[in-house]
Short mmCIF file of C-alpha atoms and ligand atoms in Angstrom, two decimals:
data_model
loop_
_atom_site.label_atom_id
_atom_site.label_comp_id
_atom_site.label_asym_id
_atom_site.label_seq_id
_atom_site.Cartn_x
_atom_site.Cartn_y
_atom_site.Cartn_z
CA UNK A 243 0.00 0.00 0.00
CA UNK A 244 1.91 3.17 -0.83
CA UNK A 245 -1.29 5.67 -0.94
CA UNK A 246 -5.20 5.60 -0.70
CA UNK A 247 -6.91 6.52 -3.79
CA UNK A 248 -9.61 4.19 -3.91
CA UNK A 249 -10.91 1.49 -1.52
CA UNK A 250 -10.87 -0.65 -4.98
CA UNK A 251 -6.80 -0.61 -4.79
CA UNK A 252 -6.73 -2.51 -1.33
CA UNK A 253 -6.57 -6.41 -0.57
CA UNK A 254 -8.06 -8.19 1.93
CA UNK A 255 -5.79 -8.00 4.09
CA UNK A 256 -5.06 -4.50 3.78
CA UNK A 257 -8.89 -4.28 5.08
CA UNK A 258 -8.42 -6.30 7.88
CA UNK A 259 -4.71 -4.55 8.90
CA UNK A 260 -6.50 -0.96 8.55
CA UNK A 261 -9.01 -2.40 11.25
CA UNK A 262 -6.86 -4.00 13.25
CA UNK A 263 -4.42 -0.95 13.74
CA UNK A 264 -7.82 1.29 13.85
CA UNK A 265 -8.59 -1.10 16.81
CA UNK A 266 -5.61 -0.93 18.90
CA UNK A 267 -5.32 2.74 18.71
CA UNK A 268 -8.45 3.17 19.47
CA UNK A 269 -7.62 1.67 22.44
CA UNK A 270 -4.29 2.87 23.19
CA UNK A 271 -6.44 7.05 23.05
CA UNK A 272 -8.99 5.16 25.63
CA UNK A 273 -6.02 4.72 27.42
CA UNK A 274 -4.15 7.89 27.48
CA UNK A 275 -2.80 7.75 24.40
CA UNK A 276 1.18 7.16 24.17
CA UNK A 277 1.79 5.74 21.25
CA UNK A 278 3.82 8.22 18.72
CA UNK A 279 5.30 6.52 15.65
CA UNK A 280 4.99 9.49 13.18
CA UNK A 281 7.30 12.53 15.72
CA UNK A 282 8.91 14.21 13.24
CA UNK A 283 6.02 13.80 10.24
CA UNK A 284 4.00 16.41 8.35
CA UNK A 285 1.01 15.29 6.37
CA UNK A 286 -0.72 18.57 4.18
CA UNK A 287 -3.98 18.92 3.60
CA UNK A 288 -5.49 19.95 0.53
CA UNK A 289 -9.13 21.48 0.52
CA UNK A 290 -11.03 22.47 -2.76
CA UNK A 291 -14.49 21.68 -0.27
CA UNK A 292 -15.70 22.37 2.98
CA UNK A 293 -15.22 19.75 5.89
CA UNK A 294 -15.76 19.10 9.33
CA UNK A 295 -14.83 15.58 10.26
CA UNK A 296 -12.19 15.16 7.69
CA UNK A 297 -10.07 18.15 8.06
CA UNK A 298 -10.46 17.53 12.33
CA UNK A 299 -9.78 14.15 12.52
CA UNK A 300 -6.98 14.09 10.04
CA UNK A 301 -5.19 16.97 11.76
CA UNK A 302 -6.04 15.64 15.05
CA UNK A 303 -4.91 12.00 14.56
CA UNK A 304 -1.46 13.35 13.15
CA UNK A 305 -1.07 15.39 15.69
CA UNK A 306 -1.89 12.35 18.27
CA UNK A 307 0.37 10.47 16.69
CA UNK A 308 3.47 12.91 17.38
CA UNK A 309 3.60 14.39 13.93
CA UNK A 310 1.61 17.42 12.48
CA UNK A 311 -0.58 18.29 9.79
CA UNK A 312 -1.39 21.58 7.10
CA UNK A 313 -4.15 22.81 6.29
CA UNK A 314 -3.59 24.11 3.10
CA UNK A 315 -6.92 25.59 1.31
CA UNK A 316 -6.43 25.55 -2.27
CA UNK A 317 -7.68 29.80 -2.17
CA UNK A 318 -4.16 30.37 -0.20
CA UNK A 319 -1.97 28.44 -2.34
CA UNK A 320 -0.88 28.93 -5.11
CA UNK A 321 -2.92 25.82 -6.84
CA UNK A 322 -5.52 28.34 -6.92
CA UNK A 323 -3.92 30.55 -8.92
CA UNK A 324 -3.04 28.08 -11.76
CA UNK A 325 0.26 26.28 -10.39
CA UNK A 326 -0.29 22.80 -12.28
CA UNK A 327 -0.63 19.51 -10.13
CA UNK A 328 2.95 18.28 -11.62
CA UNK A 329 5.00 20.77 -9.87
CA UNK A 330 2.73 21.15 -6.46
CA UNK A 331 3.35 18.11 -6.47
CA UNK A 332 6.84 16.98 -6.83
CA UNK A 333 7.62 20.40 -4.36
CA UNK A 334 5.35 19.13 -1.53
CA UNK A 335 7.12 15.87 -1.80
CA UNK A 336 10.26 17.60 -0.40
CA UNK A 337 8.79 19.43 1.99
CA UNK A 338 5.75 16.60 3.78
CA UNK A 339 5.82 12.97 4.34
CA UNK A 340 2.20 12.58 3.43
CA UNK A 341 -0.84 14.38 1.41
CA UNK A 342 -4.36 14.30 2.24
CA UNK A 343 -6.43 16.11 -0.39
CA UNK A 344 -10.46 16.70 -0.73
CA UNK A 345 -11.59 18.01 -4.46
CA UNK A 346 -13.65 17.84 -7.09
CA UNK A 347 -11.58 15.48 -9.80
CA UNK A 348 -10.71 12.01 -9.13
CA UNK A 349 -8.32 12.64 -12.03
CA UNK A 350 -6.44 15.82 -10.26
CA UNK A 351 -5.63 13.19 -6.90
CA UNK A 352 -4.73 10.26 -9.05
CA UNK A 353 -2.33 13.03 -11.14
CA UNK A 354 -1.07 14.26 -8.19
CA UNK A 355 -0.07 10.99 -6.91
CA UNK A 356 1.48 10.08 -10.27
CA UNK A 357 3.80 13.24 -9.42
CA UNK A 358 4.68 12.94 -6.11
CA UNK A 359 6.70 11.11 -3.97
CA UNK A 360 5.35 10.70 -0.95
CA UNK A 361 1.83 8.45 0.03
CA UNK A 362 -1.67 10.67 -1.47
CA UNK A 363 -4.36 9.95 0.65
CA UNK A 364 -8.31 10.77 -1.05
CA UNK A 365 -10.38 12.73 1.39
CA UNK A 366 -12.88 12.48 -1.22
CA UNK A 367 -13.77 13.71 -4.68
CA UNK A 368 -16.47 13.69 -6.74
CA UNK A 369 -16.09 10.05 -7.14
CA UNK A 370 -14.95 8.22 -4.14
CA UNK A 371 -14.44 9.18 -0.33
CA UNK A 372 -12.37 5.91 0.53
CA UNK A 373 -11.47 7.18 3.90
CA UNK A 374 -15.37 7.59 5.01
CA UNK A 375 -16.27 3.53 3.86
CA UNK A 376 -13.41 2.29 5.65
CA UNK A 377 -14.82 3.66 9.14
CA UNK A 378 -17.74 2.72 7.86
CA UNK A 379 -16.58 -0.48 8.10
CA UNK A 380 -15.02 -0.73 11.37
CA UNK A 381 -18.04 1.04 12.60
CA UNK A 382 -20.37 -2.06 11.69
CA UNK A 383 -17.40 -4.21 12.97
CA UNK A 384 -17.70 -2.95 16.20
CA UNK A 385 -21.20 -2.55 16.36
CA UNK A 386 -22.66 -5.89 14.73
CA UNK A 387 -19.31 -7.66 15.41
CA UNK A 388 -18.76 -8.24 12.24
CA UNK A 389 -19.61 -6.82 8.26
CA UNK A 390 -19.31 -10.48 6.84
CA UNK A 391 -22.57 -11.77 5.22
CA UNK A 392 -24.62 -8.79 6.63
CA UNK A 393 -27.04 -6.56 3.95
CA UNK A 394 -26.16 -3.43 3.91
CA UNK A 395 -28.94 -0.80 2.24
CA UNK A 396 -27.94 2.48 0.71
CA UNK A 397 -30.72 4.60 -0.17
CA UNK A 398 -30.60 7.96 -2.08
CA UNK A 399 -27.88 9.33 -4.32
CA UNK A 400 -25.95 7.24 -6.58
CA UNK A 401 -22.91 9.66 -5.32
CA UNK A 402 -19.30 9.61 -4.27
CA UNK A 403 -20.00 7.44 -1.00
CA UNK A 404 -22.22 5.14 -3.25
CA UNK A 405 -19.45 4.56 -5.40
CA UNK A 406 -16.84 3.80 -2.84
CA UNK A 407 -19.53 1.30 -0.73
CA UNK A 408 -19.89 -0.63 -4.43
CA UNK A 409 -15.84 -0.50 -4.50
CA UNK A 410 -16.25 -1.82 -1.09
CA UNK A 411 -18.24 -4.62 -1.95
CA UNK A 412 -16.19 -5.98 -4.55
CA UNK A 413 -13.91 -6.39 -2.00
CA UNK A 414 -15.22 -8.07 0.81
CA UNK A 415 -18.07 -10.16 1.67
CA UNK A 416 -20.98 -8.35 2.28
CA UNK A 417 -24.29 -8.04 0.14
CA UNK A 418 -24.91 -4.05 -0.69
CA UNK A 419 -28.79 -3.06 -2.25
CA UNK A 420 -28.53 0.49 -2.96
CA UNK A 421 -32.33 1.97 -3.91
CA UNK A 422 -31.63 5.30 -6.15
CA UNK A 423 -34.19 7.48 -8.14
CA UNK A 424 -33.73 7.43 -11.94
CA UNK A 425 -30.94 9.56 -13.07
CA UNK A 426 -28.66 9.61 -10.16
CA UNK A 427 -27.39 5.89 -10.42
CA UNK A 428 -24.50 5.11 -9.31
CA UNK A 429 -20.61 5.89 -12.09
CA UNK A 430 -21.71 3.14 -13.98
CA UNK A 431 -18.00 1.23 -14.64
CA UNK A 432 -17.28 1.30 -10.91
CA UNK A 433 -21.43 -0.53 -10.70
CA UNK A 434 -20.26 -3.11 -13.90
CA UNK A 435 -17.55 -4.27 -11.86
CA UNK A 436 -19.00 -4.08 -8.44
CA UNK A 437 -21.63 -6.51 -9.85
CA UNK A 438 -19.08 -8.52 -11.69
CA UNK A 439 -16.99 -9.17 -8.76
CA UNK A 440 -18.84 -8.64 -5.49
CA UNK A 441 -18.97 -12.21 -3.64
CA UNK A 442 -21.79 -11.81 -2.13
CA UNK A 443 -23.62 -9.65 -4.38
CA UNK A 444 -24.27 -5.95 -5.57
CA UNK A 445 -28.23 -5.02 -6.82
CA UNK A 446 -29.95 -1.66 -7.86
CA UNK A 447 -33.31 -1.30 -7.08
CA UNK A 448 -35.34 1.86 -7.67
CA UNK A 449 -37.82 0.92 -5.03
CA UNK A 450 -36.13 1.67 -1.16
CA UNK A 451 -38.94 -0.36 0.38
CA UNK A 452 -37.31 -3.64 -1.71
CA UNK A 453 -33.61 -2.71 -0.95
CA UNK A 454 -34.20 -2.26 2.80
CA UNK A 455 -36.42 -5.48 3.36
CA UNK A 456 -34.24 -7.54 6.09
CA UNK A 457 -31.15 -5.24 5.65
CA UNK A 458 -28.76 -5.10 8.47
CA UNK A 459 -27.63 -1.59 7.98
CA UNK A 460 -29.43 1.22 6.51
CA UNK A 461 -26.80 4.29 5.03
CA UNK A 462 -27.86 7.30 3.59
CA UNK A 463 -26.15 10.64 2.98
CA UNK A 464 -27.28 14.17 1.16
CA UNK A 465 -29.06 14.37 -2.01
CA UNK A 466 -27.25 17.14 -2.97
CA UNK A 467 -23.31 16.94 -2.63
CA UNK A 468 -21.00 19.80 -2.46
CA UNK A 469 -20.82 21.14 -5.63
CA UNK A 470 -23.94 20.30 -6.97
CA UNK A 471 -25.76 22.98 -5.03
CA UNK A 472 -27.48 24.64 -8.42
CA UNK A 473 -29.09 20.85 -8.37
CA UNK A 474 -30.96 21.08 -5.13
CA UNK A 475 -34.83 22.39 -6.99
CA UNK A 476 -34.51 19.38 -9.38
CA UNK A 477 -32.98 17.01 -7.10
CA UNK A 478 -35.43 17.95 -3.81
CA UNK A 479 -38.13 16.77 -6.50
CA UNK A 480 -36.73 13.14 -7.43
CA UNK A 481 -35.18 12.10 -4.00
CA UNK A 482 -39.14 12.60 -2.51
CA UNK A 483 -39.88 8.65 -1.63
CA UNK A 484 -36.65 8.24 -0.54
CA UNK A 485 -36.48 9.32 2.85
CA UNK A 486 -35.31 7.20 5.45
CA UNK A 487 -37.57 7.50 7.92
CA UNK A 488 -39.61 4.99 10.81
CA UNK A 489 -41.85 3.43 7.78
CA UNK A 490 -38.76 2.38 6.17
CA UNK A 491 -37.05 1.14 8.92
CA UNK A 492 -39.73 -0.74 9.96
CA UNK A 493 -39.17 -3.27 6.87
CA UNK A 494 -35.57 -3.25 7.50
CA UNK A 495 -34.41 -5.73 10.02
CA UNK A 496 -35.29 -5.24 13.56
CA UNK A 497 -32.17 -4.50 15.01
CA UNK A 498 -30.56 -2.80 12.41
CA UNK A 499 -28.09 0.33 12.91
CA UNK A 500 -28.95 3.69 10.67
CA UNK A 501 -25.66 5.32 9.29
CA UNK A 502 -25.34 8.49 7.51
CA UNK A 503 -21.60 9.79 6.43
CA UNK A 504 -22.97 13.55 7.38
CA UNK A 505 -23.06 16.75 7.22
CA UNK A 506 -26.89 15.27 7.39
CA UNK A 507 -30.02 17.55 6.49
CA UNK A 508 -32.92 16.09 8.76
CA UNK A 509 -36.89 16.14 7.06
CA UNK A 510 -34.56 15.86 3.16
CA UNK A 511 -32.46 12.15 3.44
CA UNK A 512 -33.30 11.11 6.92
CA UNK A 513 -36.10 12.21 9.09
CA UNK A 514 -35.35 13.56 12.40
CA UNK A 515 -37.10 10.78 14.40
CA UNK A 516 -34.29 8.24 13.00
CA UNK A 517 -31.62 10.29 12.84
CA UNK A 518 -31.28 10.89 16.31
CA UNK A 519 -33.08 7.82 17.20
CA UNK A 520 -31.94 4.79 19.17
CA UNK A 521 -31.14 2.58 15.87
CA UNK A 522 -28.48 5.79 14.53
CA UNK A 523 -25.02 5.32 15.29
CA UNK A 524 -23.99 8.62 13.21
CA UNK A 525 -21.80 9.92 16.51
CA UNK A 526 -19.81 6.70 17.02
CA UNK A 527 -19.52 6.40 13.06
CA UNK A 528 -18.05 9.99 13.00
CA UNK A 529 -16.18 9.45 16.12
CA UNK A 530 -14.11 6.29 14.04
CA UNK A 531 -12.94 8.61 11.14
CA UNK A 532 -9.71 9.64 13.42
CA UNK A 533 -9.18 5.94 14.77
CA UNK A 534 -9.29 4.64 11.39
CA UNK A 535 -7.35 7.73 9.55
CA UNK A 536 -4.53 7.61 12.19
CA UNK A 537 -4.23 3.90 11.04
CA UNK A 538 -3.84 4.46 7.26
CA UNK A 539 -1.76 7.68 8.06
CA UNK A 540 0.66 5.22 10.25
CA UNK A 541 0.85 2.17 7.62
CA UNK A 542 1.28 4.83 4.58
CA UNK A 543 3.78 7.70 6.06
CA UNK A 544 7.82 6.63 6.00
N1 CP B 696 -18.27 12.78 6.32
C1 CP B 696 -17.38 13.73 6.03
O1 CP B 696 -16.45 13.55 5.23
O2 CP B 696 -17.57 14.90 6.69
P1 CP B 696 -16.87 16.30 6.38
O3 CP B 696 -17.39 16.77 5.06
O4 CP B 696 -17.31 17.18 7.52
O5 CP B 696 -15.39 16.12 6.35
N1 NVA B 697 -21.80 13.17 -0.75
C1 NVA B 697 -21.37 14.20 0.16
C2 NVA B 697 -20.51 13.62 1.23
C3 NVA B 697 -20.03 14.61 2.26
C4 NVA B 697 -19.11 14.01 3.26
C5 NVA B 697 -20.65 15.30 -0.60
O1 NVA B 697 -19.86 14.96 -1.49
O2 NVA B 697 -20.91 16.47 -0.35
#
């Protein structure tokens, strides 16, 4: 593993060492936290988009694990006045051990990769947000003990965290029904080979009620992504019927967890009642981004 561009690029076992590290520092924080491998490391930050959990628990996690992070906005840099990918990054490579970066283009993080020499880590695009299905992950670990042969249900937009739970199960064994409203499937290549190569099995339904019958987990997340916000009339209109809300989760299974990636918008994705209802585990799911970060930060920075 020399970078995280897409949950597609990881093994097995890179899964299951990403949770296992997540784990024990999870623990080791619980615990007072001692455990420094990265003193002495800098990982920047790149932000075309707004964040909250991201931009915290990446700088946080660094910082917990002795090194530190910049935020580097891409208004104050010169990136945002034209400075190609090529050179920002082959500089930054002599100055950081590590680069986190959140934009639009999946194409500008895999280019800046190709350019620089140090581990690129995707704090999502327009595509993927690898780092978010990875806690994701964990989360269910931890809360269902484990992800294996579980349903999970993702209702609403075919977007960015869509794509990266189909990447996800093509990966690992878990069966994923995702219930979207026509025209805002999921990219369809990464849904080809999702359903090609899932193991236990990938389906799009346009009907929520049918994708959330017996599910284990129920995910949703905004029907209108950053970026997208001239969208929201026409979008608001389609996503109607796709609320996750108590009459959905009643056909769901009975003890089945809610997660949403969030920033959430309560009465539009997810009703309010379910959202901060005793089957949502958004807090603990959010809480996991900086267990699970600090882990690929400390298998990917040198
Ligand atoms: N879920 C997530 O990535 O949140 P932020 O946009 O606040 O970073
Ligand atoms: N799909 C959302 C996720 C935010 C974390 C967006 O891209 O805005």
């Amino acid at each position: 593993m020399n970078g995280l561009l897409s949950e597609y690029d990881l093994t097995r076992d890179e899964f299951e060492e990403i949770f296992a590290k997540a784990g024990r520092l999870k623990l080791d924080l619980k615990e007072g936290g001692s455990y420094q491998p990265l003193k002495g490391r800098t990982l920047g930050m790149i932000f075309d988009k707004s964040s909250t959990r991201t931009r915290i628990s990446f700088e946080v996690g660094m910082y917990q694990l002795g090194g530190i992070a910049l935020f580097l906005s891409s208004r104050d840099t010169q990136l945002g006045r034209g400075e190609n990918i090529p050179d920002t990054a082959r500089i930054m490579s002599r100055y950081l051990n590590g680069i986190m970066i959140r934009t639009y283009s999946q194409e500008a993080v895999e280019e800046f990769a190709k350019y620089a020499d140090i581990p690129v880590i995707n704090g999502l695009t327009d595509l993927l947000h690898p780092c978010q299905i990875l806690s994701d992950l964990f989360t269910i670990r931890e809360k269902k003990g484990d992800f294996e042969g579980l349903k999970i249900a993702y209702v609403g937009d075919g977007n960015n965290v869509a794509n990266s739970w189909i990447n996800a199960a093509a990966r690992l064994p878990f069966t994923l029904a995702i219930a979207c409203p026509e025209g805002y499937d999921p990219d369809p290549d990464i849904l080809a080979r999702g359903i090609k190569e899932a193991p236990l099995g990938i389906t799009l339904e346009r009907d929520p009620i049918k994708a959330v019958a017996g599910a284990d987990i129920v995910y949703t997340d905004v029907w209108v992504s950053m970026g997208q916000e001239k969208e929201k009339e026409p979008r608001m209109k389609s996503f109607r019927g796709y609320q996750v809300n108590k009459g959905l989760m009643a056909k769901a299974a009975k003890d089945a967890i809610v997660m949403h990636c969030l920033p959430a918008h309560r009465g539009e994705e997810i009703s309010a009642e379910v959202i901060d209802g005793p089957q949502s585990v958004v807090v603990d799911q959010a809480e996991n981004r900086l267990h699970v970060q600090k882990a690929i930060m400390e298998m990917l920075i040198k």
